[in-house]
XYZ file of C-alpha atoms in Angstrom:
533
model
C 66.245 73.874 79.062
C 68.994 74.657 81.583
C 72.339 73.105 80.648
C 75.299 72.325 82.913
C 77.254 75.250 81.400
C 74.508 77.655 82.503
C 74.508 76.622 86.169
C 77.690 78.393 87.409
C 76.749 81.856 86.041
C 73.179 81.384 87.318
C 74.453 80.544 90.817
C 76.926 83.427 90.816
C 74.329 85.895 89.550
C 71.799 84.657 92.088
C 74.363 85.179 94.847
C 75.034 88.792 93.818
C 71.286 89.510 93.496
C 70.514 88.038 96.926
C 73.321 90.111 98.501
C 71.928 93.296 96.973
C 68.483 92.512 98.387
C 70.022 92.467 101.861
C 68.827 89.096 103.165
C 71.125 87.626 105.891
C 74.195 86.212 104.174
C 74.447 82.889 106.005
C 70.852 81.882 105.197
C 71.132 83.253 101.651
C 74.147 81.052 100.932
C 72.540 77.941 102.388
C 69.253 78.545 100.548
C 70.989 79.158 97.200
C 73.240 76.138 97.588
C 70.442 73.735 98.511
C 68.030 75.155 95.893
C 70.541 74.792 93.064
C 71.592 71.437 94.481
C 68.074 69.984 94.249
C 67.658 71.588 90.809
C 70.883 69.893 89.661
C 69.648 66.547 90.983
C 66.371 67.039 89.106
C 68.243 67.866 85.889
C 70.565 64.897 86.329
C 73.865 66.756 86.801
C 74.604 64.694 89.937
C 72.631 62.440 92.289
C 71.497 62.874 95.883
C 74.588 61.115 97.246
C 76.719 64.072 96.121
C 75.079 66.304 98.737
C 76.455 64.046 101.480
C 79.634 66.090 101.123
C 77.874 69.050 102.786
C 77.427 67.541 106.295
C 80.811 65.884 105.928
C 82.502 69.228 105.335
C 80.495 71.010 108.038
C 81.376 68.517 110.755
C 84.828 67.621 109.458
C 86.051 70.995 108.219
C 84.147 73.664 110.166
C 83.015 72.448 113.585
C 86.207 70.440 114.177
C 88.572 73.130 112.878
C 90.905 73.941 115.774
C 92.268 77.047 114.041
C 88.845 78.718 114.221
C 89.024 78.431 118.035
C 91.470 81.331 117.891
C 88.679 83.679 116.730
C 86.698 83.757 120.020
C 89.918 84.127 122.021
C 91.122 87.130 120.011
C 87.615 88.620 119.956
C 87.380 88.414 123.742
C 90.866 89.898 124.129
C 89.972 92.856 121.924
C 86.622 93.401 123.621
C 88.219 93.613 127.069
C 91.139 95.821 126.073
C 88.996 98.348 124.208
C 86.865 98.998 127.302
C 89.437 98.844 130.093
C 90.778 102.409 129.818
C 94.014 101.538 128.027
C 93.020 103.540 124.928
C 92.220 106.617 127.012
C 95.576 106.547 128.795
C 97.549 106.017 125.597
C 95.715 108.693 123.615
C 96.094 111.217 126.427
C 99.812 110.590 126.909
C 100.611 110.394 123.168
C 98.519 113.502 122.496
C 100.509 115.476 125.057
C 103.793 114.071 123.759
C 103.159 114.967 120.090
C 100.670 117.814 120.654
C 103.122 120.750 120.359
C 104.006 119.559 116.811
C 101.760 120.533 113.894
C 99.593 117.496 113.228
C 100.698 116.024 116.544
C 97.228 114.911 117.608
C 96.863 113.152 114.240
C 100.189 111.360 114.749
C 99.068 110.256 118.210
C 95.799 108.829 116.833
C 97.681 106.922 114.092
C 100.269 105.487 116.515
C 97.706 104.510 119.148
C 95.529 102.969 116.427
C 98.488 100.847 115.358
C 99.298 99.736 118.933
C 95.673 98.982 119.754
C 95.364 97.105 116.464
C 98.310 94.913 117.470
C 96.655 93.910 120.753
C 92.968 93.813 119.875
C 92.218 92.771 116.293
C 88.739 94.364 116.029
C 87.474 97.631 114.540
C 84.137 98.783 115.962
C 85.007 99.526 119.578
C 88.424 100.894 118.579
C 86.906 103.526 116.260
C 84.267 104.444 118.846
C 86.747 104.667 121.744
C 89.251 106.799 119.838
C 86.486 109.066 118.495
C 84.971 109.631 121.940
C 88.360 110.485 123.409
C 90.147 112.353 120.621
C 87.440 114.063 118.568
C 86.463 116.669 121.235
C 90.140 117.495 121.857
C 90.937 117.864 118.140
C 87.858 120.042 117.588
C 88.800 122.219 120.548
C 92.251 122.984 119.131
C 90.976 123.817 115.643
C 91.724 120.712 113.582
C 89.896 120.446 110.263
C 86.677 118.447 110.741
C 87.202 116.298 107.634
C 90.753 115.464 108.664
C 89.514 114.486 112.133
C 86.865 112.094 110.858
C 89.181 110.620 108.239
C 92.130 109.950 110.524
C 89.913 108.444 113.239
C 88.141 106.098 110.816
C 91.331 105.086 108.990
C 93.302 104.520 112.202
C 90.533 102.279 113.458
C 90.667 100.131 110.329
C 94.428 99.588 110.693
C 93.537 96.749 113.033
C 92.240 94.739 110.035
C 95.803 94.356 108.739
C 98.001 94.493 111.852
C 98.485 91.061 113.490
C 96.658 89.501 115.348
C 93.904 90.530 112.946
C 90.868 88.256 112.793
C 90.849 88.741 109.021
C 94.316 87.205 108.738
C 93.243 84.188 110.808
C 90.237 83.632 108.550
C 92.411 84.169 105.454
C 94.938 81.598 106.670
C 92.176 79.071 107.284
C 90.520 79.580 103.899
C 93.829 79.586 101.992
C 95.251 76.593 103.825
C 98.319 78.525 105.032
C 99.741 78.930 108.526
C 98.624 81.893 110.626
C 102.244 82.645 111.499
C 103.153 83.071 107.823
C 100.135 85.326 107.246
C 101.213 87.469 110.191
C 104.801 87.680 108.928
C 103.552 88.698 105.507
C 101.280 91.390 106.953
C 103.905 93.213 109.024
C 105.551 94.955 106.072
C 102.325 96.392 104.578
C 100.951 97.392 107.996
C 104.080 99.360 108.923
C 104.234 100.910 105.452
C 100.594 101.922 105.793
C 101.357 103.734 109.048
C 104.152 105.566 107.238
C 101.705 106.563 104.479
C 99.165 107.880 106.990
C 101.818 109.804 108.909
C 103.282 111.109 105.623
C 99.884 112.453 104.552
C 99.571 114.244 107.907
C 103.078 115.672 107.481
C 102.242 116.975 103.991
C 99.101 118.622 105.361
C 101.124 120.260 108.145
C 103.365 121.874 105.487
C 100.829 122.941 102.850
C 97.682 123.381 104.996
C 99.011 124.056 108.501
C 95.705 125.551 109.662
C 94.088 122.127 109.143
C 96.404 120.451 111.679
C 97.558 123.160 114.156
C 99.909 122.565 117.063
C 98.563 122.431 120.613
C 99.729 125.411 122.725
C 102.358 124.373 125.246
C 100.485 126.038 128.089
C 97.604 123.610 127.463
C 99.759 120.585 128.366
C 99.218 119.147 131.851
C 102.241 116.828 131.859
C 105.868 117.484 130.978
C 109.217 115.760 131.361
C 109.477 112.454 133.187
C 105.796 112.267 134.341
C 104.732 112.460 130.681
C 107.231 109.832 129.561
C 106.239 107.639 132.512
C 102.584 107.732 131.473
C 103.538 106.903 127.881
C 105.675 103.954 128.967
C 102.973 102.669 131.326
C 100.742 102.258 128.293
C 103.352 101.054 125.797
C 105.348 98.535 127.883
C 102.412 96.342 129.036
C 101.038 96.455 125.492
C 104.430 95.398 124.097
C 104.576 92.500 126.564
C 101.105 91.338 125.513
C 102.059 91.650 121.825
C 105.082 89.414 122.457
C 103.023 86.901 124.446
C 100.486 86.642 121.629
C 102.521 87.162 118.449
C 106.063 86.430 119.559
C 105.309 82.972 120.918
C 103.357 82.112 117.776
C 106.035 83.265 115.332
C 108.786 81.556 117.336
C 106.863 78.292 117.153
C 106.288 78.128 120.919
C 102.491 78.272 120.681
C 99.732 77.531 118.203
C 97.328 80.362 117.233
C 94.698 78.950 119.590
C 97.166 78.754 122.492
C 98.433 82.278 121.757
C 94.841 83.537 121.670
C 94.116 81.908 125.035
C 97.195 83.572 126.551
C 96.068 86.872 125.013
C 92.620 86.552 126.588
C 94.139 85.998 130.047
C 96.668 88.774 129.395
C 93.829 91.173 128.509
C 92.151 90.507 131.877
C 95.468 91.073 133.672
C 96.089 94.289 131.727
C 92.581 95.525 132.543
C 93.165 94.839 136.245
C 96.513 96.659 136.196
C 94.970 99.777 134.643
C 92.007 99.940 137.022
C 92.143 102.474 139.826
C 90.589 100.050 142.352
C 93.378 97.477 142.146
C 94.263 96.579 145.745
C 97.675 96.921 147.329
C 98.030 93.123 147.314
C 97.297 93.227 143.584
C 100.137 95.728 143.060
C 102.454 93.500 145.079
C 101.500 90.420 143.079
C 102.148 92.408 139.895
C 105.677 93.142 141.098
C 106.107 89.489 142.065
C 104.979 88.416 138.594
C 107.384 90.835 136.884
C 110.248 89.629 139.089
C 109.383 85.982 138.409
C 109.362 86.665 134.659
C 112.824 88.231 134.850
C 114.192 85.361 136.926
C 112.645 82.816 134.541
C 114.361 84.449 131.569
C 117.745 84.444 133.326
C 117.376 80.865 134.580
C 116.248 79.655 131.146
C 119.260 81.266 129.467
C 121.853 80.078 132.008
C 120.557 76.770 133.319
C 117.874 75.634 130.891
C 114.873 73.559 131.819
C 114.829 72.281 135.363
C 113.164 72.597 138.738
C 114.308 76.201 139.150
C 112.629 77.253 135.907
C 109.426 75.390 136.802
C 109.380 77.058 140.222
C 109.687 80.568 138.768
C 106.905 79.825 136.293
C 104.738 78.545 139.141
C 105.202 81.893 140.915
C 104.350 83.729 137.690
C 101.164 81.662 137.225
C 100.174 82.378 140.824
C 100.547 86.127 140.206
C 98.457 85.896 137.008
C 95.688 83.966 138.805
C 95.690 86.503 141.630
C 95.317 89.431 139.190
C 92.482 87.629 137.375
C 90.697 87.194 140.725
C 91.272 90.909 141.365
C 89.545 91.663 138.057
C 86.558 89.519 139.063
C 86.412 91.277 142.455
C 86.089 94.778 140.914
C 82.452 95.346 139.766
C 83.406 97.431 136.691
C 85.800 94.796 135.411
C 83.351 92.015 136.180
C 80.742 93.732 133.991
C 83.403 94.363 131.334
C 84.309 90.658 131.215
C 80.626 89.747 130.949
C 80.209 92.130 127.993
C 83.288 90.566 126.411
C 81.724 87.113 126.683
C 78.499 88.335 125.072
C 80.155 90.063 122.121
C 82.432 87.051 121.601
C 79.458 84.694 121.505
C 77.624 86.864 118.964
C 80.622 87.097 116.620
C 81.500 83.402 116.924
C 77.931 82.329 116.108
C 77.874 84.654 113.096
C 81.149 83.199 111.776
C 79.979 79.587 112.182
C 76.646 80.220 110.443
C 78.366 81.997 107.533
C 80.788 79.077 107.242
C 77.931 76.561 107.171
C 76.096 78.560 104.510
C 79.219 79.041 102.390
C 79.922 75.291 102.602
C 76.450 74.515 101.203
C 77.007 76.978 98.367
C 80.584 75.998 97.480
C 79.909 72.228 97.377
C 77.103 72.661 94.863
C 79.012 75.323 92.897
C 81.971 72.989 92.464
C 79.607 70.111 91.653
C 78.283 71.964 88.600
C 81.830 72.716 87.385
C 81.808 76.228 88.823
C 85.534 76.041 89.554
C 86.316 75.265 85.907
C 84.021 78.083 84.725
C 85.609 80.584 87.091
C 89.166 79.523 86.224
C 88.471 79.851 82.496
C 87.195 83.416 82.857
C 89.844 84.614 85.327
C 92.823 83.152 83.476
C 91.652 84.604 80.154
C 91.749 88.203 81.448
C 94.109 90.370 79.334
C 97.358 91.304 81.021
C 98.284 87.947 82.507
C 99.197 88.011 86.191
C 98.814 91.773 86.580
C 95.497 91.837 84.742
C 94.250 89.069 87.051
C 95.362 90.945 90.175
C 93.884 94.274 89.047
C 90.553 92.653 88.158
C 90.303 90.697 91.436
C 91.165 93.754 93.526
C 88.633 95.944 91.704
C 86.023 93.203 92.117
C 86.719 92.894 95.870
C 86.734 96.696 96.241
C 83.246 97.053 94.773
C 81.951 93.916 96.496
C 83.039 95.438 99.811
C 80.387 98.131 99.332
C 77.799 95.481 100.224
C 79.592 92.689 102.120
C 81.835 92.690 105.173
C 85.211 90.968 105.306
C 83.940 87.707 106.838
C 81.444 87.239 104.022
C 84.006 88.024 101.317
C 86.580 85.684 102.905
C 84.181 82.766 103.263
C 82.373 83.160 99.920
C 84.815 84.537 97.345
C 88.199 83.381 98.642
C 87.634 79.598 98.402
C 86.554 80.023 94.776
C 89.516 82.131 93.601
C 92.302 80.712 95.818
C 93.168 77.705 93.571
C 93.305 80.002 90.544
C 95.489 82.509 92.403
C 97.890 79.736 93.408
C 98.315 78.679 89.780
C 98.627 82.233 88.392
C 100.864 83.792 91.080
C 103.262 80.894 91.750
C 105.585 81.831 88.830
C 106.000 85.344 90.290
C 106.825 84.668 93.965
C 107.024 80.885 94.171
C 104.377 78.342 95.184
C 104.924 78.755 98.937
C 104.494 82.535 99.049
C 101.823 82.899 96.332
C 98.758 82.599 98.559
C 100.371 84.591 101.393
C 100.947 87.480 98.975
C 97.410 87.127 97.612
C 95.800 86.957 101.068
C 97.626 89.977 102.492
C 96.840 91.934 99.314
C 93.117 91.245 99.687
C 93.323 92.074 103.394
C 94.728 95.520 102.541
C 91.963 95.919 99.978
C 89.177 94.878 102.350
C 90.140 97.594 104.821
C 88.357 99.976 102.477
C 85.060 98.175 103.184
C 84.956 100.051 106.493
C 85.601 103.426 104.890
C 83.936 103.905 101.528
C 80.541 105.621 101.524
C 77.698 104.989 101.947
C 77.981 101.633 103.763
C 81.360 101.903 105.520
C 80.818 100.658 109.066
C 83.573 102.879 110.490
C 81.651 105.886 109.136
C 78.485 104.651 110.844
C 80.362 104.283 114.129
C 81.692 107.832 113.804
C 78.257 109.201 112.993
C 76.896 107.555 116.136
C 79.383 109.211 118.507
C 80.223 112.485 116.709
C 78.693 115.742 118.047
C 75.874 117.384 116.110
C 78.116 120.093 114.635
C 79.973 117.369 112.663
C 77.927 116.813 109.493
C 77.514 113.441 107.805
C 78.917 114.989 104.622
C 82.105 115.866 106.529
C 82.452 112.236 107.623
C 82.004 110.913 104.075
C 84.259 113.500 102.398
C 86.843 113.107 105.136
C 87.181 109.390 104.420
C 88.003 109.790 100.708
C 91.719 110.775 101.016
C 92.334 107.844 103.329
C 90.625 105.452 100.920
C 93.038 106.819 98.306
C 95.981 106.059 100.618
C 94.752 102.508 101.107
C 94.367 102.137 97.331
C 97.982 103.288 96.955
C 98.916 100.641 99.520
C 97.180 97.965 97.438
C 99.075 99.143 94.346
C 102.387 98.963 96.253
C 101.678 95.401 97.425
C 100.807 94.373 93.847
C 103.849 96.045 92.277
C 106.369 95.058 94.982
C 105.629 91.556 96.368
C 108.784 91.779 98.483
C 106.834 94.013 100.878
C 104.950 90.843 101.850
C 107.489 88.111 101.193
C 110.585 89.700 102.764
C 110.024 88.138 106.197
C 108.857 84.747 104.950
C 111.158 81.752 105.014
C 112.968 81.359 101.723
C 112.154 78.090 99.904
C 114.930 75.531 99.926
C 116.723 75.456 96.572
C 117.602 71.763 96.556
C 117.691 69.376 93.607
C 116.070 66.278 95.088
C 117.446 64.088 92.305
C 120.976 64.738 93.588
C 120.280 64.087 97.255
C 122.146 61.003 98.543
C 121.457 59.320 101.845
C 124.282 57.108 103.049
C 123.396 54.449 105.596
C 126.405 52.954 107.422
C 126.697 49.178 107.332
C 126.359 47.573 110.746
C 127.687 44.049 111.246
C 125.365 42.061 113.485
C 126.579 39.100 115.560
C 125.296 35.675 114.473
C 121.995 34.687 116.024
C 122.082 31.987 118.690
C 118.760 30.162 119.057
C 119.979 28.067 121.952
C 119.749 24.729 120.136
C 122.173 21.794 120.619
C 125.555 22.462 119.120
C 126.794 20.043 116.482
């Protein structure tokens, strides 16, 4: 006879077994949830009315969730930017700028990966684009094959942590925290991770210089101002787009959905600017838009809101619309936008189906006291807070061998988030506890793209690498970078300030001592207009 105490471990074990079989996750979750739900009804653990919570959550918490609208916007933005030629220009200019330094091509890949991660938020096309562009050049100048594959794969996965990462948006939604706070918490670890990657390259250039040789100066095609101009032409528009997307969100000027919509339009404008077939009128409208932006900033600072500010913004909007029409006019960009729509639709449908399946599973799991069972086991781990964090991170690390980040975020996170809030609040405070936990797991889940044999970044590399690059080189090349990411996880666990430094400090106010004084106002006597005595 199955008892109520047996249901949570049976559901959890069935979930792990179904994942190992490889059946689609969304349908697996829904099937497990409904199967155990009807079994629980049959055994009398709850009645059929309890399952009414499933459609209620799907329509009230998933399909009407405005925060999830940001996912298609950021997906479309990344899809357009990764195909518009921006990566090629930045890798070429950065490679020539850092090339004469030992390990210079590695530094350029790391920096461009960071910049692209801050304006795209997706991994697949970024790894493929950087590999197609940089791998032949690095092979030509004698870079170690395993270093090449490792740095390309790792630099592509940086985008999972650097805002506006899709993972952070999903984390914020599942943890019930604001996207802006998740982004603020992720900046410290993402910059520190870049430093770790660059530091590893620097160490190699000292102890194994033949692995990362310098590019001969006579091989450079650009020098001086033309080289710096090409670098700035890639960096400045990217910086503007980063401010439009992230700056407005963190300053409270736009919601994540609004920032994503501006990023999608900005990606089309950026693609049009970088295309060689942009017309002369398009170049003029670009200059008009830049001038209008400058005037708007000056007018806003000196005069404030008014007709002058609205007029300058109207000119700016006209320039943006014109450049978007230019993008539609150019056949290459028109096809690129169409491909962006298709990839966005595929990813959005996948996310919604996983959310529906995870809702079916989680409602039933909580109905059979799964939350109590999980909390009992996780809070009884030896070592207290640090034992809990080490266990959860090891569990996520091994689970990432079989699941991608969406599946982990939608399945595991809702179950462990309430426990993490209770356990971690004494360390960093109740407001920052889940931000710290979410960013930590985001750093951890980067490894899901790298560790053999199922790391998707390794599959992408294998698909575009030349035949002389062996699969064993790709797998062995990823191991040092997995180690660096593991070090990053350890740093985030040991030093929470890496995450919490930029977050707003909680107000230290004793509410029992707060006094509100209301001034007394003497009102004139009321006159109802009656006959006077």
